[in-house]
Short mmCIF file of C-alpha atoms and ligand atoms in Angstrom, two decimals:
data_model
loop_
_atom_site.label_atom_id
_atom_site.label_comp_id
_atom_site.label_asym_id
_atom_site.label_seq_id
_atom_site.Cartn_x
_atom_site.Cartn_y
_atom_site.Cartn_z
CA MET A 55 -19.31 -20.50 18.89
CA SER A 56 -18.62 -16.97 19.52
CA THR A 57 -16.75 -13.85 18.75
CA ALA A 58 -13.70 -13.72 21.33
CA PHE A 59 -12.70 -9.98 22.47
CA TYR A 60 -9.04 -10.05 23.81
CA SER A 61 -7.73 -6.78 25.45
CA HIS A 62 -5.99 -6.34 28.87
CA ALA A 63 -6.05 -4.00 31.76
CA GLU A 64 -2.18 -3.35 31.28
CA CYS A 65 -2.71 -2.33 27.88
CA ARG A 66 -3.78 0.81 29.35
CA LEU A 67 -0.63 1.48 31.24
CA HIS A 68 1.49 2.60 28.16
CA ASP A 69 0.90 6.15 28.22
CA MET A 70 2.97 8.27 25.76
CA GLY A 71 1.61 11.73 27.46
CA THR A 72 -0.80 14.33 27.33
CA GLY A 73 -2.43 15.24 24.15
CA HIS A 74 -0.67 11.94 22.60
CA PRO A 75 -3.53 10.80 20.02
CA GLU A 76 -2.51 7.15 20.69
CA CYS A 77 -3.63 7.19 24.25
CA PRO A 78 -5.09 4.85 26.81
CA GLN A 79 -8.44 6.56 26.51
CA ARG A 80 -9.01 4.72 23.08
CA LEU A 81 -9.71 1.38 24.80
CA ASP A 82 -12.11 3.00 27.14
CA ALA A 83 -14.07 4.79 24.31
CA ILE A 84 -14.39 1.24 22.93
CA SER A 85 -15.26 -0.85 26.09
CA ASP A 86 -17.80 2.01 27.14
CA HIS A 87 -19.85 2.10 23.61
CA LEU A 88 -19.98 -1.67 23.49
CA ARG A 89 -21.73 -1.80 27.08
CA ALA A 90 -23.85 1.44 26.17
CA THR A 91 -24.92 -0.45 23.00
CA GLY A 92 -25.30 -4.12 24.51
CA LEU A 93 -23.07 -5.36 21.89
CA ASP A 94 -20.88 -6.44 24.98
CA MET A 95 -23.58 -9.09 25.43
CA ALA A 96 -22.42 -10.90 22.10
CA LEU A 97 -18.91 -11.06 23.01
CA ASP A 98 -16.88 -13.62 24.79
CA PHE A 99 -14.27 -11.13 26.89
CA ARG A 100 -11.08 -12.59 27.04
CA ASP A 101 -7.93 -11.55 29.27
CA ALA A 102 -4.88 -11.63 27.11
CA PRO A 103 -1.78 -13.18 28.40
CA GLU A 104 1.67 -12.00 27.96
CA ALA A 105 3.68 -13.08 24.44
CA THR A 106 6.75 -15.09 25.16
CA LEU A 107 9.81 -13.58 23.58
CA GLU A 108 9.98 -16.88 21.10
CA GLN A 109 6.64 -15.66 19.91
CA ILE A 110 7.91 -12.47 19.32
CA GLU A 111 10.90 -13.57 17.69
CA ARG A 112 8.78 -15.19 14.91
CA ALA A 113 8.65 -11.47 13.90
CA HIS A 114 11.48 -9.45 15.14
CA SER A 115 15.13 -10.50 15.43
CA ALA A 116 16.41 -11.38 18.77
CA GLY A 117 18.90 -8.34 19.04
CA TYR A 118 15.92 -5.94 18.66
CA VAL A 119 13.78 -7.84 21.04
CA LEU A 120 16.74 -7.88 23.81
CA GLN A 121 17.43 -3.95 23.00
CA LEU A 122 13.71 -2.92 23.67
CA ARG A 123 13.74 -4.83 26.58
CA GLU A 124 16.59 -3.65 28.39
CA THR A 125 15.35 0.02 27.23
CA MET A 126 12.04 -0.70 28.75
CA GLN A 127 13.32 -1.82 31.83
CA GLN A 128 15.68 1.44 32.05
CA VAL A 129 12.74 3.42 31.60
CA SER A 130 10.94 1.51 33.90
CA GLU A 131 13.20 1.79 36.65
CA ALA A 132 13.78 5.33 36.07
CA GLY A 133 10.34 6.26 36.22
CA ARG A 134 10.87 8.60 33.53
CA PRO A 135 9.39 7.94 29.72
CA ARG A 136 12.14 8.44 26.88
CA ALA A 137 11.15 9.20 23.32
CA LEU A 138 12.71 6.74 20.91
CA ASP A 139 11.55 8.95 17.77
CA PRO A 140 9.18 11.86 17.99
CA ASP A 141 6.03 9.47 17.57
CA THR A 142 7.06 6.42 19.83
CA ILE A 143 7.50 7.00 23.43
CA VAL A 144 8.52 4.50 25.94
CA GLY A 145 6.68 4.90 29.56
CA PRO A 146 7.03 2.65 32.68
CA GLY A 147 4.10 0.51 31.37
CA THR A 148 4.91 0.07 27.82
CA TRP A 149 7.15 -3.22 28.14
CA GLN A 150 4.10 -4.85 29.91
CA ALA A 151 1.48 -3.22 27.57
CA ALA A 152 3.52 -4.54 24.49
CA LEU A 153 3.22 -8.15 26.03
CA ARG A 154 0.03 -8.12 26.38
CA ALA A 155 -1.07 -6.43 22.95
CA ALA A 156 1.27 -9.50 21.04
CA GLY A 157 -0.10 -11.71 23.69
CA ALA A 158 -3.60 -11.19 22.72
CA ALA A 159 -2.96 -11.68 19.04
CA VAL A 160 -1.19 -15.09 19.73
CA ALA A 161 -4.31 -15.93 22.12
CA ALA A 162 -6.69 -15.33 19.82
CA THR A 163 -4.90 -17.07 17.09
CA GLU A 164 -4.65 -20.11 19.39
CA ALA A 165 -8.66 -19.98 20.13
CA VAL A 166 -9.83 -19.56 16.34
CA LEU A 167 -7.75 -22.46 15.23
CA GLY A 168 -8.36 -24.70 18.53
CA GLY A 169 -12.58 -24.15 17.60
CA HIS A 170 -12.49 -22.11 20.82
CA ALA A 171 -13.72 -19.09 19.16
CA GLU A 172 -15.26 -18.73 15.73
CA ASN A 173 -13.42 -15.43 15.20
CA ALA A 174 -11.62 -13.01 17.51
CA PHE A 175 -10.93 -8.95 18.01
CA CYS A 176 -7.86 -7.73 20.04
CA ALA A 177 -8.59 -4.57 21.58
CA VAL A 178 -5.22 -3.57 22.45
CA ARG A 179 -2.25 -1.15 22.28
CA PRO A 180 0.07 -0.11 21.62
CA PRO A 181 -0.68 -1.09 17.87
CA GLY A 182 1.89 -2.80 15.64
CA HIS A 183 1.77 -2.27 11.77
CA HIS A 184 4.82 0.00 11.90
CA ALA A 185 7.11 -2.00 13.63
CA THR A 186 9.31 -3.59 11.23
CA ARG A 187 11.68 -6.28 12.07
CA ASP A 188 14.21 -4.42 13.82
CA GLU A 189 12.49 -0.93 14.51
CA THR A 190 10.06 1.20 16.60
CA MET A 191 8.21 3.09 14.52
CA GLY A 192 5.24 5.60 14.48
CA PHE A 193 3.50 4.37 17.99
CA CYS A 194 4.32 0.85 17.52
CA PHE A 195 6.77 -1.94 18.99
CA PHE A 196 5.94 -5.49 18.62
CA ASN A 197 3.84 -6.23 15.11
CA ASN A 198 1.25 -7.99 16.52
CA VAL A 199 -0.34 -9.23 13.28
CA ALA A 200 3.05 -10.48 11.67
CA ILE A 201 3.49 -12.31 15.19
CA ALA A 202 -0.14 -14.00 15.23
CA ALA A 203 0.35 -14.69 11.48
CA ARG A 204 4.06 -16.29 12.08
CA HIS A 205 2.58 -18.19 14.71
CA ALA A 206 -0.30 -19.69 12.37
CA LEU A 207 2.16 -20.83 10.08
CA ASP A 208 5.13 -22.02 12.21
CA VAL A 209 3.43 -23.76 15.08
CA HIS A 210 0.04 -24.82 13.73
CA GLY A 211 1.50 -25.59 10.33
CA LEU A 212 -1.30 -23.41 8.34
CA ALA A 213 0.13 -23.24 4.87
CA ARG A 214 -1.21 -20.12 3.59
CA VAL A 215 -2.55 -16.95 5.44
CA ALA A 216 -3.43 -13.59 4.92
CA ILE A 217 -3.14 -10.21 6.19
CA ILE A 218 -5.52 -7.47 5.46
CA ASP A 219 -4.57 -3.72 6.75
CA PHE A 220 -7.31 -1.11 6.43
CA ASP A 221 -5.73 1.49 8.54
CA VAL A 222 -5.29 5.02 6.78
CA HIS A 223 -1.50 4.71 7.14
CA HIS A 224 0.52 2.08 5.08
CA GLY A 225 1.74 -0.80 7.12
CA ASN A 226 5.44 -0.41 6.42
CA GLY A 227 6.25 -2.67 9.52
CA THR A 228 4.03 -5.59 8.38
CA GLU A 229 5.27 -5.34 4.80
CA ASP A 230 9.33 -5.14 5.67
CA ILE A 231 8.47 -8.34 8.15
CA VAL A 232 6.59 -10.59 5.64
CA ALA A 233 7.69 -9.65 2.07
CA GLY A 234 8.89 -12.36 0.45
CA ASP A 235 7.13 -14.95 2.53
CA GLU A 236 5.12 -16.47 0.02
CA ARG A 237 2.99 -17.80 2.69
CA ILE A 238 1.30 -15.06 3.28
CA LEU A 239 -0.47 -12.59 1.03
CA MET A 240 -0.47 -9.03 2.50
CA CYS A 241 -3.47 -6.93 1.17
CA SER A 242 -3.48 -2.96 2.11
CA PHE A 243 -4.76 0.43 1.30
CA PHE A 244 -3.56 3.62 2.45
CA GLN A 245 -3.76 7.23 1.96
CA HIS A 246 -0.78 8.38 -0.50
CA PRO A 247 1.19 10.17 0.50
CA LEU A 248 0.89 10.19 4.20
CA TYR A 249 3.07 8.81 6.83
CA PRO A 250 5.12 6.77 6.85
CA TYR A 251 5.22 7.72 2.92
CA SER A 252 6.42 4.17 1.70
CA GLY A 253 4.22 1.35 -0.10
CA ALA A 254 3.79 2.80 -3.53
CA VAL A 255 6.22 0.12 -4.80
CA PRO A 256 5.34 -3.17 -2.98
CA LYS A 257 8.27 -4.93 -1.63
CA GLY A 258 7.68 -8.23 -2.53
CA THR A 259 5.26 -10.29 -5.11
CA ASN A 260 3.12 -11.34 -1.95
CA MET A 261 1.94 -7.85 -1.68
CA VAL A 262 -1.10 -6.15 -2.79
CA ASN A 263 -0.55 -2.62 -1.81
CA VAL A 264 -3.35 0.13 -2.65
CA PRO A 265 -2.11 3.69 -2.37
CA ILE A 266 -5.57 6.03 -2.11
CA PRO A 267 -5.42 9.83 -2.82
CA PRO A 268 -6.69 11.84 0.15
CA TYR A 269 -10.50 12.70 0.25
CA THR A 270 -11.46 9.39 -1.38
CA ARG A 271 -14.69 8.17 -0.22
CA GLY A 272 -16.06 4.92 0.62
CA ALA A 273 -18.20 3.99 -2.48
CA GLU A 274 -14.79 4.58 -4.77
CA LEU A 275 -12.90 2.87 -1.93
CA ARG A 276 -15.21 -0.30 -2.34
CA GLU A 277 -14.81 -0.41 -6.00
CA THR A 278 -11.11 -0.67 -5.68
CA ILE A 279 -11.15 -3.17 -3.21
CA ASP A 280 -13.58 -5.63 -5.61
CA ALA A 281 -10.95 -4.85 -8.13
CA MET A 282 -7.50 -5.08 -6.46
CA TRP A 283 -8.13 -7.54 -3.23
CA MET A 284 -10.84 -9.90 -3.78
CA PRO A 285 -9.34 -11.49 -6.75
CA ALA A 286 -5.85 -11.75 -5.24
CA LEU A 287 -7.48 -13.21 -1.88
CA GLU A 288 -9.84 -15.68 -4.02
CA ALA A 289 -6.85 -16.94 -6.00
CA PHE A 290 -4.65 -17.41 -2.92
CA ARG A 291 -7.15 -18.99 -0.82
CA PRO A 292 -5.86 -18.21 2.71
CA GLN A 293 -6.48 -20.54 5.75
CA MET A 294 -6.89 -17.98 8.00
CA ILE A 295 -6.95 -14.36 7.79
CA PHE A 296 -5.57 -11.85 9.95
CA VAL A 297 -6.85 -7.71 10.04
CA SER A 298 -4.59 -4.89 11.07
CA ALA A 299 -7.68 -3.12 11.91
CA GLY A 300 -7.08 0.87 11.81
CA PHE A 301 -9.92 3.19 11.78
CA ASP A 302 -8.42 6.23 10.97
CA ALA A 303 -9.71 6.20 7.58
CA HIS A 304 -12.72 7.52 9.06
CA ARG A 305 -13.89 10.86 7.90
CA GLU A 306 -14.13 12.33 11.54
CA ASP A 307 -10.24 11.18 12.20
CA GLU A 308 -7.58 13.93 12.22
CA LEU A 309 -4.97 11.82 11.52
CA GLY A 310 -6.09 11.03 7.51
CA GLN A 311 -7.91 12.57 5.01
CA LEU A 312 -9.97 9.55 3.67
CA GLY A 313 -13.77 9.59 3.79
CA LEU A 314 -15.11 6.16 5.36
CA VAL A 315 -17.72 5.89 7.71
CA GLU A 316 -19.10 2.96 9.90
CA ALA A 317 -21.00 1.69 6.93
CA ASP A 318 -17.93 0.87 4.90
CA TYR A 319 -16.09 -0.82 7.80
CA GLU A 320 -19.30 -3.10 7.96
CA TRP A 321 -19.06 -3.33 4.37
CA MET A 322 -15.15 -4.34 4.58
CA THR A 323 -15.92 -6.70 7.29
CA THR A 324 -18.60 -8.57 5.43
CA ARG A 325 -16.27 -9.24 2.25
CA LEU A 326 -13.75 -10.65 4.52
CA MET A 327 -16.03 -12.91 6.34
CA GLY A 328 -16.95 -13.89 2.68
CA VAL A 329 -13.34 -14.88 1.78
CA ALA A 330 -12.79 -16.73 5.31
CA ASP A 331 -16.24 -18.52 5.06
CA ARG A 332 -15.02 -19.92 1.40
CA HIS A 333 -11.53 -20.84 1.82
CA ALA A 334 -10.66 -20.68 5.87
CA GLN A 335 -13.49 -22.14 7.92
CA GLY A 336 -14.44 -18.65 8.82
CA ARG A 337 -11.11 -18.02 10.49
CA ILE A 338 -10.22 -14.28 11.22
CA VAL A 339 -8.20 -12.45 13.81
CA SER A 340 -8.37 -8.78 14.05
CA CYS A 341 -6.11 -6.54 15.85
CA LEU A 342 -6.59 -3.05 16.72
CA GLU A 343 -4.03 -0.58 15.01
CA GLY A 344 -5.14 2.82 14.61
CA GLY A 345 -7.89 5.03 15.03
CA TYR A 346 -7.85 8.53 16.83
CA SER A 347 -11.10 10.04 16.72
CA LEU A 348 -12.65 8.15 20.00
CA SER A 349 -16.30 8.76 19.19
CA ALA A 350 -15.65 7.40 15.62
CA LEU A 351 -13.45 4.70 16.34
CA ALA A 352 -15.81 3.12 19.18
CA ARG A 353 -18.38 3.57 16.63
CA SER A 354 -16.31 1.56 14.04
CA VAL A 355 -15.13 -0.90 16.19
CA ALA A 356 -18.93 -1.79 17.06
CA ALA A 357 -19.58 -1.66 13.12
CA HIS A 358 -16.83 -4.35 12.68
CA LEU A 359 -17.46 -6.62 15.49
CA ARG A 360 -21.54 -6.67 14.87
CA VAL A 361 -20.48 -8.24 11.29
CA LEU A 362 -17.85 -10.70 13.21
CA ALA A 363 -20.37 -11.54 15.86
CA GLY A 364 -23.40 -12.17 13.26
CA VAL A 365 -25.65 -9.52 15.38
ZN1 ZN B 102 -2.98 4.82 11.26
#
């Protein structure tokens, strides 16, 4: 049994323009670093399939998916990008990339639940955790993690899954989709105040939202996680863990002002694996969200993967 690494060349086709931090080079930085360090040898590389609309509609309304598909097809035919908001731009390759990103999360869930992988990481873009049930937002179109979590619950009949979000930004889209769904426990921390300026007041009793002041460092954050996330996770006993793995809380990342380093991502991953081993037969599916300093992103993903793969 191994750690599966899902990605697809089409995830690079989504391009929001020169200078946009959520760029195709993020995936190159990760794969280059994995090869340079030899960590690629410990991973099972797999091509992500396209998600079906039925899978996507477990987290999004059918009307939203239809409208987004029409917009993306128009952009694709016109060959010119279109900004849906100042941060979120549709280009000719966006639809394909978005289908592969959501498809990776679903396929990873299938593989882990089917016993074909011990755990899995999806190196995909566009990211997903700001996409609400009915709205694109903050570089996100489809909420990959929410789609995968609902797949595990609705298709495989799991009763309880956890979603962990350690991106520096609040996962408002995921909260919008899963708040009130008592089959899901969502634990997150996020810098506050920071985009999207939400999360301080949780939207449901199944949310553990932990706002963190700017300039907080790893040691302090670890204490907070042990105090806030761990008791909730142990009591909930998730049968599977999904991770919105954003690496923009790294101290080298310019989109946030938190002070995490690679060792903190290693520590968090170890904590989550402990919960997964105790309650979920080790089942973890982790999906890339943010992380915009290319070097810090690649090093942090490697730290996360070394723990997942046990090397
Ligand atoms: Zn982020």
